[in-house]
XYZ file of C-alpha atoms in Angstrom:
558
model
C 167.162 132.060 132.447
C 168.140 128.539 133.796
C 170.581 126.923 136.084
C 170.424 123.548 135.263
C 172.612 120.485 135.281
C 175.409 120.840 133.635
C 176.044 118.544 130.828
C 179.024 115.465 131.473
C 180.727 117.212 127.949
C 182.439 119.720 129.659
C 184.881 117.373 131.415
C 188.294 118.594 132.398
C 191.785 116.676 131.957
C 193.295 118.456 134.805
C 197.242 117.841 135.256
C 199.317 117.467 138.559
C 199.921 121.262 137.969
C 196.207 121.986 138.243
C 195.538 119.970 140.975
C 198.709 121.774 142.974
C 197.003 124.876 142.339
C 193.930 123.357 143.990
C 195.865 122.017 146.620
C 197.751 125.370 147.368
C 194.021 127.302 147.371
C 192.818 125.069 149.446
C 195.419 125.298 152.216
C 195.706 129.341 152.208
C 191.486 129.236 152.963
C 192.766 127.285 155.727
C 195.918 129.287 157.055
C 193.771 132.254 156.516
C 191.627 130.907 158.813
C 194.275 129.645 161.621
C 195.806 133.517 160.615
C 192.413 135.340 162.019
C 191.756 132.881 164.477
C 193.980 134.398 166.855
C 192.631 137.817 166.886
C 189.072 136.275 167.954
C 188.843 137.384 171.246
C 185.548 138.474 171.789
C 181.580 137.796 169.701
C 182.283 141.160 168.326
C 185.761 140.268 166.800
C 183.868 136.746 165.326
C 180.826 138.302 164.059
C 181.956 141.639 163.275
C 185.739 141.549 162.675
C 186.035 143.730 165.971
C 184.722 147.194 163.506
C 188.428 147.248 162.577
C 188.834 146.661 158.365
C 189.910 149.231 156.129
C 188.216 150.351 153.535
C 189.721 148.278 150.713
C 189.529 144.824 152.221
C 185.703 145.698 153.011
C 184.949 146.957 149.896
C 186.518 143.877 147.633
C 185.376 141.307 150.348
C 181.707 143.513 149.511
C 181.735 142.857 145.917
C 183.230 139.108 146.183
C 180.856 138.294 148.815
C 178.055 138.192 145.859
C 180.435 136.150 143.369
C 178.914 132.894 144.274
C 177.920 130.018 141.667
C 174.748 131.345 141.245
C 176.485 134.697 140.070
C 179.485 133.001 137.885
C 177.257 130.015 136.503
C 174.183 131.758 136.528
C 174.791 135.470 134.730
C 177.876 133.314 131.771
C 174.084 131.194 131.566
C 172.205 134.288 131.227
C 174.937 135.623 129.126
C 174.440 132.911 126.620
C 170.701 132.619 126.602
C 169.456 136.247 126.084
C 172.896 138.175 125.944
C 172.988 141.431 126.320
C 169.881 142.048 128.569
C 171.972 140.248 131.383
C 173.737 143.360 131.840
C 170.516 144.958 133.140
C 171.194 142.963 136.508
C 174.549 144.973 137.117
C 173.934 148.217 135.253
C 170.761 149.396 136.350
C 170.446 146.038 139.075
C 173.501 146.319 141.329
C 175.495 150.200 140.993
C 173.124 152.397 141.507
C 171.583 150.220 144.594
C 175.346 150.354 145.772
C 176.055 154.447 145.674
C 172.251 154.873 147.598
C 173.598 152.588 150.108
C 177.088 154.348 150.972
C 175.468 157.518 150.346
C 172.436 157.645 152.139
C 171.662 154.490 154.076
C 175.035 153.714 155.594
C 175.190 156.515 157.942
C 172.179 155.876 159.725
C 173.380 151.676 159.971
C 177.093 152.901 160.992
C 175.803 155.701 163.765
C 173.395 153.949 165.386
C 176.321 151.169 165.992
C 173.680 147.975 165.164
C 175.677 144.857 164.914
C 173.283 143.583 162.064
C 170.391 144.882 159.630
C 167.557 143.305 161.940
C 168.911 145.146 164.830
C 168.003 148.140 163.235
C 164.661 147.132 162.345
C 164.603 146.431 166.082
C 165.579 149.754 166.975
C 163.274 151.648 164.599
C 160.347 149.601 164.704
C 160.489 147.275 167.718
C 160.462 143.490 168.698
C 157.595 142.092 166.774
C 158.566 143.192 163.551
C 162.383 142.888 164.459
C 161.382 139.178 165.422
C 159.660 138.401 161.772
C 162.467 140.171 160.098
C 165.393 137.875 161.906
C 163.707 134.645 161.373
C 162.262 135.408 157.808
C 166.469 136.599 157.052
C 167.466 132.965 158.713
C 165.519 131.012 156.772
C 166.162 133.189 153.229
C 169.943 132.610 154.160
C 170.268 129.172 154.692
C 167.919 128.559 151.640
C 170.280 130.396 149.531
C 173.357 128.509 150.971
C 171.842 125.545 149.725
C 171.939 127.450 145.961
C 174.679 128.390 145.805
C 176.002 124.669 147.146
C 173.725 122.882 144.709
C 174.924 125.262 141.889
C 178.494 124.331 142.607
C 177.950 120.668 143.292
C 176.072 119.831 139.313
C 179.360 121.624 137.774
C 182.042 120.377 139.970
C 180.289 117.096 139.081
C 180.234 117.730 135.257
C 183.764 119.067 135.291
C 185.687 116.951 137.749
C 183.555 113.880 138.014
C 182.919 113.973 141.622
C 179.314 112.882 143.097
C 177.337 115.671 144.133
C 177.484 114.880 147.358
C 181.483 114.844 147.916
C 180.965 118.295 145.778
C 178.868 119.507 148.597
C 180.307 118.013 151.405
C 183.970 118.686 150.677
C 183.037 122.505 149.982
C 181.007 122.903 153.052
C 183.820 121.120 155.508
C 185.966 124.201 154.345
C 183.748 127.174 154.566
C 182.861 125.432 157.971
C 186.761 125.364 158.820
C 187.897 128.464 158.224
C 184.284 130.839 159.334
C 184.453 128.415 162.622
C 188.325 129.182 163.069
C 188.319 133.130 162.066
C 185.143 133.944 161.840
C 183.856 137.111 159.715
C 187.578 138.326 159.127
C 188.591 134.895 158.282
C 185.570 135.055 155.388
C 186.393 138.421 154.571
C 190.360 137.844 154.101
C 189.377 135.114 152.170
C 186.677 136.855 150.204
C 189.174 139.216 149.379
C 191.498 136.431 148.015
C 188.874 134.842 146.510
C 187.928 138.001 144.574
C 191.385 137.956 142.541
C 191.643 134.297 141.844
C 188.244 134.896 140.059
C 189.650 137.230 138.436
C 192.991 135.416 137.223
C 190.579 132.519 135.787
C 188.239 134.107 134.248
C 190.286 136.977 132.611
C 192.434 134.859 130.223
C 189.116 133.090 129.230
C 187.547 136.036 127.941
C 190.838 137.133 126.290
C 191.144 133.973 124.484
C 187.716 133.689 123.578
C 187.238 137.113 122.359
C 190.339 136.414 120.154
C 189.175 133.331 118.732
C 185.586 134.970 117.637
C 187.695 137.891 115.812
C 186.779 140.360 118.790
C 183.530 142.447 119.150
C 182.663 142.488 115.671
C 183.265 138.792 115.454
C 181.437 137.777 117.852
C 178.866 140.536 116.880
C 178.972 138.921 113.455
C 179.189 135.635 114.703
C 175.914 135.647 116.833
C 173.758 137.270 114.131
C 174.624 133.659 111.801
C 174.092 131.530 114.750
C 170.935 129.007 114.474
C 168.811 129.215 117.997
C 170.195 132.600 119.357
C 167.588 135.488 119.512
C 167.962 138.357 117.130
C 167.831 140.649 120.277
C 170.637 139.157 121.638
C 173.046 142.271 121.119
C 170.461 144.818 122.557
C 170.027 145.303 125.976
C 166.458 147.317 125.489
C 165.251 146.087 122.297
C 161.647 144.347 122.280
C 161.048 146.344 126.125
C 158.542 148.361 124.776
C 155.284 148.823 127.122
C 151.961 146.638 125.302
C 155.027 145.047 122.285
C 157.349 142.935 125.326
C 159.551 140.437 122.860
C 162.766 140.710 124.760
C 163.411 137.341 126.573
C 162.997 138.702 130.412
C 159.589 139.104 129.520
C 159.082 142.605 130.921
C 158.577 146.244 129.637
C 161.149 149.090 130.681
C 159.023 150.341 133.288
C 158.630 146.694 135.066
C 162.494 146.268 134.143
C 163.500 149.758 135.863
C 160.712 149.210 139.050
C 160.985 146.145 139.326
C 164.497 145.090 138.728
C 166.465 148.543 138.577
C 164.535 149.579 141.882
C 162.596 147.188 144.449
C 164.801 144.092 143.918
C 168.016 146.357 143.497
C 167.867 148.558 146.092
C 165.876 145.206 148.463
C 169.114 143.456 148.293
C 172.391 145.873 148.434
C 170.846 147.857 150.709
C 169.057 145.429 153.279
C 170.501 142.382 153.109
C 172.881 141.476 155.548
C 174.933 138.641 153.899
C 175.958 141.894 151.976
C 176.467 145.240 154.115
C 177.990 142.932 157.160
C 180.915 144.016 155.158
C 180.171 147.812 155.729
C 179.708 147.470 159.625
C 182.986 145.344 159.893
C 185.166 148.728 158.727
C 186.502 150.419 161.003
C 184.774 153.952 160.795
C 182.074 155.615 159.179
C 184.128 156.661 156.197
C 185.346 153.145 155.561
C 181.774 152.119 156.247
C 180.778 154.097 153.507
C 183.070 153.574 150.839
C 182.913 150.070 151.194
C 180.069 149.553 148.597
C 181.345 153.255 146.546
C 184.656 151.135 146.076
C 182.736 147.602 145.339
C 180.875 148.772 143.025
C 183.851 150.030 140.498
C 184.585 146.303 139.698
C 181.155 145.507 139.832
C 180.533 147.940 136.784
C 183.803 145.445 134.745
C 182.699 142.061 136.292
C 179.849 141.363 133.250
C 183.279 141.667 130.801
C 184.366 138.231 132.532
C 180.679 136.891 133.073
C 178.469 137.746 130.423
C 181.075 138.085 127.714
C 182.508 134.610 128.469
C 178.454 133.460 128.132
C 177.796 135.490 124.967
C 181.084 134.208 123.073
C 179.561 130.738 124.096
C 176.722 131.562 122.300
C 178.645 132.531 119.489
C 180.542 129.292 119.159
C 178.443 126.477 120.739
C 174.743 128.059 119.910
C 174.015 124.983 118.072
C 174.798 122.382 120.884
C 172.563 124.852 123.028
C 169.591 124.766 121.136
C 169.088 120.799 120.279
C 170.462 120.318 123.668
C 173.811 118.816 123.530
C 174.976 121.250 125.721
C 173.083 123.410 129.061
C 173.164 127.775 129.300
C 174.727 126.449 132.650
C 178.040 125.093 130.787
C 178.593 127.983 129.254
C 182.205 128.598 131.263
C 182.869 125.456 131.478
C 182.685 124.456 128.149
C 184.518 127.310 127.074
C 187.636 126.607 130.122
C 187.458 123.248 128.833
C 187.827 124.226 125.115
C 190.384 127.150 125.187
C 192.526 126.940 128.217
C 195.570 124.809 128.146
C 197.041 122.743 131.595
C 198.392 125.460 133.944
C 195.847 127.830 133.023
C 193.056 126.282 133.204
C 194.070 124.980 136.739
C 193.723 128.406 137.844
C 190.025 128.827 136.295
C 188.880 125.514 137.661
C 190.647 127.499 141.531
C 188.589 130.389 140.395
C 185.545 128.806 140.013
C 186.221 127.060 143.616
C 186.888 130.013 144.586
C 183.515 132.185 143.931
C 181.645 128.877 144.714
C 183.078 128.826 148.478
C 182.528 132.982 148.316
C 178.854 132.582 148.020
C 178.537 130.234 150.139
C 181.037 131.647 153.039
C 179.124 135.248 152.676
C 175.636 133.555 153.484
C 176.889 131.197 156.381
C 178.623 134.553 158.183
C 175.555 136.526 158.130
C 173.271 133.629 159.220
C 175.474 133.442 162.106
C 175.788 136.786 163.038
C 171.620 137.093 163.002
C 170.856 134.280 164.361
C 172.965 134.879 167.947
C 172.512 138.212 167.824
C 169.070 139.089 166.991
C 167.584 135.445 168.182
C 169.610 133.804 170.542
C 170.467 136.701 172.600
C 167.383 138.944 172.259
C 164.583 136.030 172.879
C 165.915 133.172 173.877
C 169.118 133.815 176.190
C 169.634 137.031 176.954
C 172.541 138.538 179.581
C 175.235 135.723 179.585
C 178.750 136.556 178.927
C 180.428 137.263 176.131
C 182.420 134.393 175.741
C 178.895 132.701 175.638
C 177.759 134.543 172.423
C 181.478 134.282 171.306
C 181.014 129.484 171.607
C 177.192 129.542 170.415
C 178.098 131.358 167.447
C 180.317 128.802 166.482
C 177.915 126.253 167.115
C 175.616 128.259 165.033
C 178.045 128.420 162.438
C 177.920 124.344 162.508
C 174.378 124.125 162.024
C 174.016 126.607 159.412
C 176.549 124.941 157.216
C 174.797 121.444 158.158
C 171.145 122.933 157.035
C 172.411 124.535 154.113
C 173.610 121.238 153.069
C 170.296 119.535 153.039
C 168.925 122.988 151.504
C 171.212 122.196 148.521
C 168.910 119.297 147.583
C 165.597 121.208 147.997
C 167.151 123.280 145.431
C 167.530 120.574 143.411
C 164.055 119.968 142.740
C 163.804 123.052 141.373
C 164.448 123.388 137.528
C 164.991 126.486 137.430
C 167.116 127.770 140.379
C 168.139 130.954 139.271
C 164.474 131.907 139.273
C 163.781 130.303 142.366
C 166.787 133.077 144.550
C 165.341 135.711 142.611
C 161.574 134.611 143.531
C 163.408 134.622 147.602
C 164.030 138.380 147.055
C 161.274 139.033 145.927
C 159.448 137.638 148.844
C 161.912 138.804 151.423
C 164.437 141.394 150.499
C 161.686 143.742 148.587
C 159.129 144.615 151.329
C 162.680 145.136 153.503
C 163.675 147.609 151.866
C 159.922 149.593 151.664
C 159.615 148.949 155.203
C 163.276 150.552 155.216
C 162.896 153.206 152.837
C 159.523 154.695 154.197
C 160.694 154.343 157.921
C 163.971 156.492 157.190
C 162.067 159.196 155.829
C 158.989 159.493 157.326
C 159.049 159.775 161.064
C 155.284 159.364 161.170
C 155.231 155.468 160.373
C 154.370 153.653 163.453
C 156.213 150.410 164.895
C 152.367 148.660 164.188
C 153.153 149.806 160.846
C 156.506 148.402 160.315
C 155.070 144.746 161.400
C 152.057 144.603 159.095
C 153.578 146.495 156.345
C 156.657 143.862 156.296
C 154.005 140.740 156.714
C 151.546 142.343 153.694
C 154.605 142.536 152.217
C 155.883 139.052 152.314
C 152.070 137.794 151.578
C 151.548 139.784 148.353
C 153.810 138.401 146.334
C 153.765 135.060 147.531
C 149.916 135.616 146.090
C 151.281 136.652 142.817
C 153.459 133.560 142.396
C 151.256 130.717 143.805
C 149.041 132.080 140.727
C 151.348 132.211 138.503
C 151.978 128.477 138.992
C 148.235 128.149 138.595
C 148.599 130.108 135.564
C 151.904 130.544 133.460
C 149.897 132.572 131.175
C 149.703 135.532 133.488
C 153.268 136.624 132.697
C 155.847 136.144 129.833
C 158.759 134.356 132.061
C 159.107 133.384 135.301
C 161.787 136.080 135.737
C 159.102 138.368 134.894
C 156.771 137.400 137.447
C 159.400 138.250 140.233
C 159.909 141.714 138.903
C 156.248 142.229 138.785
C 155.833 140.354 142.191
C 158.663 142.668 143.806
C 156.828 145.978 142.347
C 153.411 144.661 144.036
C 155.052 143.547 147.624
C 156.882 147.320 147.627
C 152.987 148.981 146.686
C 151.360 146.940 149.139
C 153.759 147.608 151.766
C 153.833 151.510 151.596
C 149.643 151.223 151.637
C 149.351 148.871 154.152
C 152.105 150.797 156.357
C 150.502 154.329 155.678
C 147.021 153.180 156.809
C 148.473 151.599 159.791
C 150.227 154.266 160.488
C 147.443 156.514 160.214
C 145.906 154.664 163.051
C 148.540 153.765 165.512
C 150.787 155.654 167.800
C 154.403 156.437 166.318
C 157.453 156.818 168.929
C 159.017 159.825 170.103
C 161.188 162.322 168.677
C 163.548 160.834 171.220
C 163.270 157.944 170.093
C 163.990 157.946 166.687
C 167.096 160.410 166.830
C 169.350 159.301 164.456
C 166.743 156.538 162.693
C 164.935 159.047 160.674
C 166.089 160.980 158.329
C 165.956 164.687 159.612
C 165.113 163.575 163.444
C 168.700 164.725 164.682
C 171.808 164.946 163.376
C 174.688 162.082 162.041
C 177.952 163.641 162.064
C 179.251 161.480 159.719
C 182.987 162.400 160.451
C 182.678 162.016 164.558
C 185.523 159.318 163.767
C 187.623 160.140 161.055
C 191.281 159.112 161.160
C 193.875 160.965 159.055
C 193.051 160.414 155.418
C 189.467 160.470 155.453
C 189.491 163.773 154.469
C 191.620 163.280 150.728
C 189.619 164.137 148.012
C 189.939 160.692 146.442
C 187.957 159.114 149.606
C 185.415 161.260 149.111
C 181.925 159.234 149.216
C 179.789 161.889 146.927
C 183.191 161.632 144.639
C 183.159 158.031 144.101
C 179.961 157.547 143.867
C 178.984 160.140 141.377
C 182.203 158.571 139.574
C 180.908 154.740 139.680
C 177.415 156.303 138.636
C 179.151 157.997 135.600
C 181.273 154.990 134.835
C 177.594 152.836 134.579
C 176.170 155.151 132.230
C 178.917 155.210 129.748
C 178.787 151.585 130.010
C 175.432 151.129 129.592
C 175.357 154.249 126.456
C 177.826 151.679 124.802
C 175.929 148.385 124.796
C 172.410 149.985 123.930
């Protein structure tokens, strides 16, 4: 599963019309951001959007906030190469992870009023462990911000014939512009925006393509004949079986579920911040909580405009894929390029802009937000004003952009990038969330515990990979060795955390009221406004409704 350069045959003939569409994108991200700039007022209002959105601005700008290049470029890739088993990464990968977190983890983040995920690792576990979490989140971020820019910049390249570097810089001087102007509420309006441009360009694309192939039994039809696509490329569990793995992620079911469906799943909705600062911008806990219940209704759809487009490029261009004419990476645009005529296809070249500057908007926001909050102000100046916080965290937002820039050529010397975020989860976002998970439901687990457990938990799988470099033959893929990597960092966190635990000194009853569950109570309608109480904004509703929704989805496609 590669993101590669993509290939200079996908180059577009855009028009003056397409290029006004550009133009007129380009200048909304920017009034958007003169817009929110004037209700900045304080660091709270820049970081956090004041805790005043409503639920269906939070719960798009949620589920846009992770349609980056990396997602686009890199499932339509995925989509092509091993076809259906991509849908494992939203079905069992993203919805479920999304429900847990409205449902159960977002009540203890909302109550306890932390202005960021580290905070709460502060507040349940302490300073050490709060300090290794912030800076190991930093550095995650602004790697991944140079991903998602390197991912945009070898396709904007292909497609437009700009260098990579006017790709990058270009993209980054507007993300800069409008987070520095508006901060989070700029990104979030603009996420939100974002989210249905996507939408516009990619929609007619599958349309078309689907109607070209003859529909699902055409293109059914039509990848069974293709030369160099995998007979398993219709089955999303075929060839999983445990001790007879042929399906091309390289896993069983039970690494697949675990690792995938479970550690990495649940790792990155639920603990990482570039994600949930969404939920904490809404502006109660009801709105907190639906934020993820209502982003995760398109999330279920969004593989019928990613993986479809990838599949039906499969279908049609499997030859020029497999004697390497064409890369899995120019799988949309190849097909934009193909199929969409001037006018249309300017809005699927702004829609592609559009999740590109998403991505990279989402990670710069976070890494902003973290890096006053939880370093600036906790360790390094603490007490000063407001309007302190409110100036370094544009300054911050500078630098971020500026190292994420140079990140986006470390990325490039990876071949395989998409392998290469995944392998950052596993080493980061997975023993999070077993830290997490443990400390909200066992009061017992000690603020020693929470330190080591998190460090083990880093270590172990960085083990696992350095070997498998050493050693390919030790797993099937490389995407298999983070799934099995994630399921060993979760293990070896819960050990190492329970021994600790066993020998340390936990904190208080008092201390942990409202951090564990069952240590006090979270009235989770303390702030309801009028409406919260409709039967349609019920969380356990929508979320037992998205959860539904996923397995009828999934029971079609096996």
């Amino acid at each position: 599963m590669t993101l590669e350069a993509a290939s200079e045959g996908v180059r577009l003939d855009l028009q003056v019309v397409d290029y006004l569409m550009l133009f007129i994108y380009f200048a909304t991200v920017l009034a958007i951001g003169l817009i929110a700039r004037r209700s900045v007022k304080t660091s709270m209002d820049f970081f956090l959007s004041g805790r005043s959105m409503p639920a269906w601005i939070t719960g798009l700008a949620f589920v846009s906030a992770n349609l980056g290049a990396t997602e686009i470029l890199g499932m339509a890739a995925n989509g092509a190469e091993i076809g259906m088993s991509t849908m494992h990464y939203y079905l069992i990968g993203a919805v479920p992870a999304m429900v847990f977190l409205g449902l159960v983890m977002m009540p203890f983040y909302y109550s306890s009023k932390v202005r960021s995920v580290p905070e709460f690792m502060l507040r349940r576990f302490g300073r050490p462990a709060h300090l290794v979490n912030s800076l190991a989140f930093a550095v995650s971020n602004v790697l991944i911000a140079g991903i998602n820019l390197y991912a945009m910049a070898i396709v904007i390249e292909a497609m437009l014939g700009w260098s990579q570097w006017m790709a990058i810089i270009v993209s980054a001087v507007f993300v800069l512009a409008y987070i520095t102007l508006g901060g989070l509420s700029s990104a979030i309006y603009n996420e939100v925006l974002q989210f249905f441009v996507i939408i516009a360009g990619l929609v007619p694309l599958t349309i078309v393509g689907l109607h070209r192939v003859g529909g699902w039994d055409g293109l059914t039809t039509a990848i069974a004949n293709t030369e160099g696509v995998s007979s398993l490329h219709m089955n999303a569990w075929q060839g999983t079986g445990i001790g007879d793995v042929t399906n091309p992620i390289g896993a069983n079911w039970l690494a697949i579920v675990l690792g995938l469906g479970f550690v990495l799943s649940f790792g990155y909705w639920t603990t990482n911040f570039t994600e949930v600062q969404r939920a904490f911008s809404a502006k109660n806990m009801s709105a907190a909580r639906r934020t993820p219940l209502i982003g995760a209704f398109p999330k279920i759809f969004i593989p019928l405009i990613v993986v479809v487009p990838g599949m039906i490029a499969a279908a049609t261009l499997g030859n020029q894929f497999a004697d390497g004419t064409l890369t899995y990476n120019d799988a949309i645009p190849k097909l934009i390029q193909m199929y969409l005529p001037s006018g249309v296809l300017g809005v699927a070249v702004t829609g592609l802009m559009a999740s590109f500057m998403a991505g990279m908007a989402a990670n710069v926001s976070s890494f902003n937000t973290v890096f006053t909050y939880d370093i600036w102000q906790e360790y390094i100046k603490p007490k000063m004003s407001d309007a302190y916080y409110l100036a370094t965290g544009r300054w911050i937002t500078v630098i971020g952009v500026v190292i994420g820039v140079f990140t986006a050529f470390l990325a490039a010397q990876f071949g395989n990038i998409m392998t290469y975020m995944q392998t950052l989860f596993s080493f980061f976002n997975a023993p999070l969330f077993a830290v997490f998970i443990l400390g909200l439901l066992w009061k017992r687990m000690t603020p020693a515990a929470g330190l080591w457990g998190y460090i083990a938990g880093i270590v172990a799988p960085t083990i696992v990979w350095i070997a498998y470099l050493n050693n390919p033959s030790l797993f099937e893929t490389a995407t298999a060795e983070t799934l099995y990597g994630a399921i060993i960092s979760f293990v070896t966190v819960i050990v190492v955390a329970v021994l600790v635990s066993l020998v340390t000194k936990p904190k208080t009853d008092d201390e942990l009221t409202g951090l564990v569950y069952g240590v006090g109570a979270i009235d989770v309608t303390s702030d309801a406004v009028v409406g919260d109480s409709a039967w349609y904004r019920s969380p356990a509703l929508l979320g037992t409704v998205a959860l539904a929704l996923c397995v009828v989805f999934y029971l079609m496609i096996i």
